[in-house]
Short mmCIF file of N, CA, C and O in Angstrom, two decimals:
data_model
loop_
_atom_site.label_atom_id
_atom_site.label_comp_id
_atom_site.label_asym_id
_atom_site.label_seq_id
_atom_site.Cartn_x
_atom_site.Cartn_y
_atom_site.Cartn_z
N UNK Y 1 -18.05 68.80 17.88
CA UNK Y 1 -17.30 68.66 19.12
C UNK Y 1 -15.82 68.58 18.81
O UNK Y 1 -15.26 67.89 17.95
N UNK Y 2 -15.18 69.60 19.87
CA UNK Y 2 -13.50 69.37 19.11
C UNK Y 2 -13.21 67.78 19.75
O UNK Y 2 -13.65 67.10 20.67
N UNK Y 3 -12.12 67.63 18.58
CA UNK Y 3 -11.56 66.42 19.27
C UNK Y 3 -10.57 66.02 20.59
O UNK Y 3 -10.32 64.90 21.04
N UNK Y 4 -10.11 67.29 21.04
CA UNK Y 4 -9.45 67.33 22.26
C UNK Y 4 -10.79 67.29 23.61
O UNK Y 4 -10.16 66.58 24.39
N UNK Y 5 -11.48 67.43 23.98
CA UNK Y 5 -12.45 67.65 24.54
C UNK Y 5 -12.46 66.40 25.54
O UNK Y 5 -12.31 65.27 25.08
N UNK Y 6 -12.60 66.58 26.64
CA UNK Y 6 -12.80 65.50 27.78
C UNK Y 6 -13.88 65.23 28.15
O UNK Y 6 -14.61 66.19 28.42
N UNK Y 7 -14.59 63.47 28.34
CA UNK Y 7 -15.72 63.93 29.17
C UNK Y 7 -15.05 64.25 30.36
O UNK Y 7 -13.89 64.03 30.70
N UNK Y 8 -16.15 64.91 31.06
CA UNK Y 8 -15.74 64.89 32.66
C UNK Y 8 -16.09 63.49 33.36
O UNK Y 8 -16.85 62.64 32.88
N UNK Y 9 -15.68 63.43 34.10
CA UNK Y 9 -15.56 62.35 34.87
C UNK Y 9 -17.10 61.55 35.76
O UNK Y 9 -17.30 60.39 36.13
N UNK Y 10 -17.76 62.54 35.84
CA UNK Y 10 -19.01 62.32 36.36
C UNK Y 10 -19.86 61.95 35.64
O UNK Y 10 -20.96 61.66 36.11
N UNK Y 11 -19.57 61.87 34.15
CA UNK Y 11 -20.46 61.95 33.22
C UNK Y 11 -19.88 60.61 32.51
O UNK Y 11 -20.42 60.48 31.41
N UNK Y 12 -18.91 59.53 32.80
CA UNK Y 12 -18.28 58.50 32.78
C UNK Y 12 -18.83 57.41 33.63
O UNK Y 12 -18.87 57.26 34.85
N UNK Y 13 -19.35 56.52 32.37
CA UNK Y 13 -20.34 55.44 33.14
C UNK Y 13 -19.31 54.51 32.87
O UNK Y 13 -18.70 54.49 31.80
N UNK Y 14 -19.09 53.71 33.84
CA UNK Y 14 -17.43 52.41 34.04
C UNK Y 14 -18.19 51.98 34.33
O UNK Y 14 -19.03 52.39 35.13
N UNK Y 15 -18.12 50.39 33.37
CA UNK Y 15 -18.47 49.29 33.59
C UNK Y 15 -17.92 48.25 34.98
O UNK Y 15 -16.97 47.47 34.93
N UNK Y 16 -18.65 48.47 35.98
CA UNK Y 16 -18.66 47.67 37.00
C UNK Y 16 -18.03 46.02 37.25
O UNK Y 16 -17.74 45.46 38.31
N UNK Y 17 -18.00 45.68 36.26
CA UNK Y 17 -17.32 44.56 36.47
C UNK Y 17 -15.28 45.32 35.67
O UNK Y 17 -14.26 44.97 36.27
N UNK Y 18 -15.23 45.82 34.98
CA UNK Y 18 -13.64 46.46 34.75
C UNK Y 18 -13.26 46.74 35.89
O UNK Y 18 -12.39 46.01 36.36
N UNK Y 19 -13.83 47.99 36.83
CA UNK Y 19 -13.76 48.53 37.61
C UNK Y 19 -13.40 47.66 39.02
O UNK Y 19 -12.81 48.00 40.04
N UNK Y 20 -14.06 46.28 38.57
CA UNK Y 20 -13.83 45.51 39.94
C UNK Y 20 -12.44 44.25 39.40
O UNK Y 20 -11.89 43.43 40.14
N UNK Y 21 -12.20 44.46 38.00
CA UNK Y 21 -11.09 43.47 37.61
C UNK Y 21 -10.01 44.82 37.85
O UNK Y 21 -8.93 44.25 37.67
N UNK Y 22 -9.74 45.97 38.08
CA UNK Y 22 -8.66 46.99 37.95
C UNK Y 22 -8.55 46.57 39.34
O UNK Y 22 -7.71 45.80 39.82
N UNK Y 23 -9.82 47.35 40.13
CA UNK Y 23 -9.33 46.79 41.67
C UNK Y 23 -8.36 45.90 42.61
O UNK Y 23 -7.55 46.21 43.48
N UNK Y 24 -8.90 44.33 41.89
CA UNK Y 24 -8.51 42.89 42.19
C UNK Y 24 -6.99 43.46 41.73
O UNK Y 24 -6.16 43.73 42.60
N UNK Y 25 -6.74 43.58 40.61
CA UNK Y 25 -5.30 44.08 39.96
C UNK Y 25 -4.18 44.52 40.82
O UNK Y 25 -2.99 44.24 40.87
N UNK Y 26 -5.03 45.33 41.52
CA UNK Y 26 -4.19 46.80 42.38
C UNK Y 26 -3.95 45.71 43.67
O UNK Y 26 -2.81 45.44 44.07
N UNK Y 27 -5.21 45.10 44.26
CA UNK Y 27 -5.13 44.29 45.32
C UNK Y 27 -3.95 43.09 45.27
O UNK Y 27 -3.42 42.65 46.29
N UNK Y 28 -3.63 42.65 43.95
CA UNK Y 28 -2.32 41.39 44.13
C UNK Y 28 -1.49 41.78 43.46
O UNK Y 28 -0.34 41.59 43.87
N UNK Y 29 -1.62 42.28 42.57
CA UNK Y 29 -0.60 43.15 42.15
C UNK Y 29 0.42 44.69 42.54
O UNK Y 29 1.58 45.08 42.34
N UNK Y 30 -0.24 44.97 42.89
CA UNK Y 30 0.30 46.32 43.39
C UNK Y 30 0.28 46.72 44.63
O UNK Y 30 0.60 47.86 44.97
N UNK Y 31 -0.23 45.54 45.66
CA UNK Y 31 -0.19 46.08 47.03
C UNK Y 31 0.72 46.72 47.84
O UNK Y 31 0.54 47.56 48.71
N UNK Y 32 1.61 46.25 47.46
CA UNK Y 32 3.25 46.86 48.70
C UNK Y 32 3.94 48.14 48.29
O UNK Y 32 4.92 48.60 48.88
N UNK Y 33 3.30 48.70 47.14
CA UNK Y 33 3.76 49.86 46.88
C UNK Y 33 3.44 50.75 46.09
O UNK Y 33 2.30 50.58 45.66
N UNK Y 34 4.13 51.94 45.57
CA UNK Y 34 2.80 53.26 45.12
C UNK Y 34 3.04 52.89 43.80
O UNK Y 34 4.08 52.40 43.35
N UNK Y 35 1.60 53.25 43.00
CA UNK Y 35 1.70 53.11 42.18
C UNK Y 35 1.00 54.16 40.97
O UNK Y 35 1.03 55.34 41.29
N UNK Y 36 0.28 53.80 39.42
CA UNK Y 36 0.03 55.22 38.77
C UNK Y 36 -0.83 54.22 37.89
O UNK Y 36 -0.49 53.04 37.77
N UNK Y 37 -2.02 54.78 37.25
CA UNK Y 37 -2.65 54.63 36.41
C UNK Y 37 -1.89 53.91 35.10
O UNK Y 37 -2.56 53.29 34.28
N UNK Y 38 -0.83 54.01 35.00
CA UNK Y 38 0.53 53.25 34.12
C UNK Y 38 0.77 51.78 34.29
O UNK Y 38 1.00 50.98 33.38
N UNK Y 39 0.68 51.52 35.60
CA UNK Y 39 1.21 50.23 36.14
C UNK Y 39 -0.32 49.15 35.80
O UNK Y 39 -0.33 47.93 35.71
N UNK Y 40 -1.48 50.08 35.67
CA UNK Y 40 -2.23 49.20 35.77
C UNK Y 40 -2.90 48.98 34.39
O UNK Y 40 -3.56 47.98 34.13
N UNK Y 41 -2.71 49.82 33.70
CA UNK Y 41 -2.69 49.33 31.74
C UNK Y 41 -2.01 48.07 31.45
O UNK Y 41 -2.67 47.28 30.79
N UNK Y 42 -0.99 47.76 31.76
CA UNK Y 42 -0.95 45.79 31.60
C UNK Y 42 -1.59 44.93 31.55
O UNK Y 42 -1.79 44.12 30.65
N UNK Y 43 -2.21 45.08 33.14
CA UNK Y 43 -2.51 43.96 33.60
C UNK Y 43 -4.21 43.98 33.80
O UNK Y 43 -4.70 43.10 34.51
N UNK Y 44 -5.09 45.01 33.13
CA UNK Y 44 -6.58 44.71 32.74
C UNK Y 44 -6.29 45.48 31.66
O UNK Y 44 -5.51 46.41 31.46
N UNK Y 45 -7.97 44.27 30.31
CA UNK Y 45 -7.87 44.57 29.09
C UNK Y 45 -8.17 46.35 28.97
O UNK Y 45 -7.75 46.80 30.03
N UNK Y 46 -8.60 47.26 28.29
CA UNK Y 46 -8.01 48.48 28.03
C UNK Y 46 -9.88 48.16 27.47
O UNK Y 46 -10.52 47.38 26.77
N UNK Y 47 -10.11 49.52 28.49
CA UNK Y 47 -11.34 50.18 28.75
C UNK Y 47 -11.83 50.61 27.46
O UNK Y 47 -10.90 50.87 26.70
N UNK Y 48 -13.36 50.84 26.79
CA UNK Y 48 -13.81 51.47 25.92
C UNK Y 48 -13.10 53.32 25.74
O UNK Y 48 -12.95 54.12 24.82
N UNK Y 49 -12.90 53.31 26.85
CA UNK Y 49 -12.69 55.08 26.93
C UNK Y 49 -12.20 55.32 27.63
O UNK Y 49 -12.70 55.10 28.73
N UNK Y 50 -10.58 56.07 27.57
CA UNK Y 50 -9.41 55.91 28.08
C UNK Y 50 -9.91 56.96 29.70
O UNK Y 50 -9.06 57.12 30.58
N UNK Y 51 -11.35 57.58 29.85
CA UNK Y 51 -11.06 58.10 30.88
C UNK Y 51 -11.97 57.50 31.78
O UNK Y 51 -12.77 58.22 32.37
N UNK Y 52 -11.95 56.19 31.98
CA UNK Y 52 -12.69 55.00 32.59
C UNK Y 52 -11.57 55.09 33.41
O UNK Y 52 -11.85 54.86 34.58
N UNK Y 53 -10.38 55.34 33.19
CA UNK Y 53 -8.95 55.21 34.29
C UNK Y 53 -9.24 56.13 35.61
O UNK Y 53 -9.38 55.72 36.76
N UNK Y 54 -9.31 57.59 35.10
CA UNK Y 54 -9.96 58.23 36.04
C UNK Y 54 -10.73 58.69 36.94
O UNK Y 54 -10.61 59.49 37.86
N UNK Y 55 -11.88 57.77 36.35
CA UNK Y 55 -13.37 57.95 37.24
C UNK Y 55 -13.09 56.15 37.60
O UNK Y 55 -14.06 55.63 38.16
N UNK Y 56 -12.42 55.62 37.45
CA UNK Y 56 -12.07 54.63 39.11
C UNK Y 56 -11.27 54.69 39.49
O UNK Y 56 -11.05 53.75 40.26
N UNK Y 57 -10.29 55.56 39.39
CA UNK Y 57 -9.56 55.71 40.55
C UNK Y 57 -10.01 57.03 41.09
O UNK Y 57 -9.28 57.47 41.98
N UNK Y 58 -10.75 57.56 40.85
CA UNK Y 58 -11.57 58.82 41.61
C UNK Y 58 -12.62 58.06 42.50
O UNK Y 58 -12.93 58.57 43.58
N UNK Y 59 -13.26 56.68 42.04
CA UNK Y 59 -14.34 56.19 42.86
C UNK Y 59 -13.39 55.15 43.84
O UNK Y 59 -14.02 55.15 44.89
N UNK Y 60 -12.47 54.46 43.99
CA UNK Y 60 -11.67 54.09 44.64
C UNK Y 60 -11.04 55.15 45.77
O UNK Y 60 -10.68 54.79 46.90
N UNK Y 61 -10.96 56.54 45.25
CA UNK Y 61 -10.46 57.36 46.34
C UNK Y 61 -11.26 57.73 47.37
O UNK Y 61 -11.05 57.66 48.58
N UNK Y 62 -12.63 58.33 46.50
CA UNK Y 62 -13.95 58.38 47.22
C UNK Y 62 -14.26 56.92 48.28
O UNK Y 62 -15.10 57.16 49.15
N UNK Y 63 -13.89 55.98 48.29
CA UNK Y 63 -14.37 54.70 48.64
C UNK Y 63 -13.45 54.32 49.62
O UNK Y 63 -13.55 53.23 50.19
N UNK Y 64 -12.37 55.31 49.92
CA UNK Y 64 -11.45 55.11 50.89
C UNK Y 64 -10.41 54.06 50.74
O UNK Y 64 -9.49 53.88 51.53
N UNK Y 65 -10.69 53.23 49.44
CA UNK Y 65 -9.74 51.78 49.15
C UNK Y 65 -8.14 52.38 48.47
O UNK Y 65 -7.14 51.66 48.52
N UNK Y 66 -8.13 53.30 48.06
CA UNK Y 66 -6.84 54.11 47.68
C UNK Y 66 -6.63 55.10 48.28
O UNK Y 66 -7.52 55.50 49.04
N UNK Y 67 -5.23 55.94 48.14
CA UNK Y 67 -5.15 57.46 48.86
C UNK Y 67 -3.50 57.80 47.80
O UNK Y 67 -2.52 57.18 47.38
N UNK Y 68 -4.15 59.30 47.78
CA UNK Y 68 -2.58 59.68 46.57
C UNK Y 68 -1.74 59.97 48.03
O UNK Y 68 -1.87 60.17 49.24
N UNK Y 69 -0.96 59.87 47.12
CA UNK Y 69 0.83 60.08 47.68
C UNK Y 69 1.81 60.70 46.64
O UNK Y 69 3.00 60.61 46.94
N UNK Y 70 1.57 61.16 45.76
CA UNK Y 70 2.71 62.07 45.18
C UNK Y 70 2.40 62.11 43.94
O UNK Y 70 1.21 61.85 43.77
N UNK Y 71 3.06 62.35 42.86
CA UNK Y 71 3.41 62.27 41.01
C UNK Y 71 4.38 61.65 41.01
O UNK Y 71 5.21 61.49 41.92
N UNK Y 72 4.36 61.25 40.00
CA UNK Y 72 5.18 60.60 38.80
C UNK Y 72 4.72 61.14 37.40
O UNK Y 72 3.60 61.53 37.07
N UNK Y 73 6.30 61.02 36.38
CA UNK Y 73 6.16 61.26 35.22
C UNK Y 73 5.82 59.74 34.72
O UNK Y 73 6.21 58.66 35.17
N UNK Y 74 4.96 60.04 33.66
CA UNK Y 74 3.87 58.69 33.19
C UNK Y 74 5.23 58.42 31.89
O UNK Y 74 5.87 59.12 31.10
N UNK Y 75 5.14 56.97 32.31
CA UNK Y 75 5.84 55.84 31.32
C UNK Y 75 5.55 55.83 29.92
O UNK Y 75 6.28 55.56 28.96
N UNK Y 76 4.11 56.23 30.00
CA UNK Y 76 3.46 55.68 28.49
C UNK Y 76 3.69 56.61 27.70
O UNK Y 76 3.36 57.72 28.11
N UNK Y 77 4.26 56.55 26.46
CA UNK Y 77 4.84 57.18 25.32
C UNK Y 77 3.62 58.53 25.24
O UNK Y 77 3.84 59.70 25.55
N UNK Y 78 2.45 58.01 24.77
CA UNK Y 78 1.32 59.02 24.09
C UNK Y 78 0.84 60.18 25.27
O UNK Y 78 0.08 61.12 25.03
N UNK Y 79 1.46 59.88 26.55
CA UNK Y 79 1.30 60.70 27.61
C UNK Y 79 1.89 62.17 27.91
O UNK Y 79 1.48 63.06 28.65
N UNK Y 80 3.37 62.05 26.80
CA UNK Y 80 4.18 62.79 26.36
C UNK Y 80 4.59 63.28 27.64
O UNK Y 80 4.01 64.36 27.69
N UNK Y 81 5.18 63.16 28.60
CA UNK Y 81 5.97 63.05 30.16
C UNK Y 81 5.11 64.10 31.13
O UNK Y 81 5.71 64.79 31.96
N UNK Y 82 3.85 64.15 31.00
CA UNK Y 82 3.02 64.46 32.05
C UNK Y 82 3.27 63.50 33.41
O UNK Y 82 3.44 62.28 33.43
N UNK Y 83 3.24 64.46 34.55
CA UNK Y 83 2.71 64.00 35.69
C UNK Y 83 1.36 63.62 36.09
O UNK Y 83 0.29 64.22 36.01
N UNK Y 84 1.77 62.15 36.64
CA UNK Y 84 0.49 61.35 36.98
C UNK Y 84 0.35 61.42 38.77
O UNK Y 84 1.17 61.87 39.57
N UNK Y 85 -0.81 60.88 39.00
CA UNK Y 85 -0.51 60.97 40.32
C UNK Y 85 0.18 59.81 41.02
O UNK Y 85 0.85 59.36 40.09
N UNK Y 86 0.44 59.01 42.10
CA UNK Y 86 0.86 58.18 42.66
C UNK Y 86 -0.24 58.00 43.58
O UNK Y 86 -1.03 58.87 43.94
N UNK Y 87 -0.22 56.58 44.00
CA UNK Y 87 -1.68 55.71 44.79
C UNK Y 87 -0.86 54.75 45.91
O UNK Y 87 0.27 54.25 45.94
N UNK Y 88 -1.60 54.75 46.49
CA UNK Y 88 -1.46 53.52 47.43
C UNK Y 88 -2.63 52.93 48.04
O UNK Y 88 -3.74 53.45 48.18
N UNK Y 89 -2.33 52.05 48.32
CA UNK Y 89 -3.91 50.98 49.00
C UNK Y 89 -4.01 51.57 50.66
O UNK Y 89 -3.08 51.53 51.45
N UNK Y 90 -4.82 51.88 50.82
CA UNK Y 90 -5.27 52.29 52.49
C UNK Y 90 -5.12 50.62 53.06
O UNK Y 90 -5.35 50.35 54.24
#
């Protein structure tokens, strides 16, 4: 398997209790304004598999508890200035 290779997202089993400490996160932390998959690497410990980020905030979107609102270029160094998306809490 090359090493660039993604799972897909559907195929990303997130541990249910992370998923509900990222949430809580977004809920007191980040309520009043948009935010990016960036903001929330602080403040919960750092997932087995960096694309646990994606498949909850894909199940958060699905779930109606978030909604995108734009890009941003991502903060984090190893991201190398890709555009992320931007979130907000419904």
């Amino acid at each position: 398997m090359n090493s660039t290779y993604r799972t897909p997202l559907s195929k990303v089993n997130c541990d249910r209790t992370w998923v509900e400490l990222c949430h809580s996160a977004i809920v007191l932390f980040l309520h009043n304004r948009e935010f990016t998959t960036d903001d929330i690497y602080g403040l919960v410990p750092q997932p087995p598999h960096p694309n646990h980020y994606g498949a909850m905030m894909s199940g958060l979107k699905k779930s109606k508890v978030i909604e995108e609102c734009g890009y941003a270029v991502s903060k984090r160094p190893s991201a190398n200035g890709r555009r992320v998306l931007k979130w907000r809490l419904k």
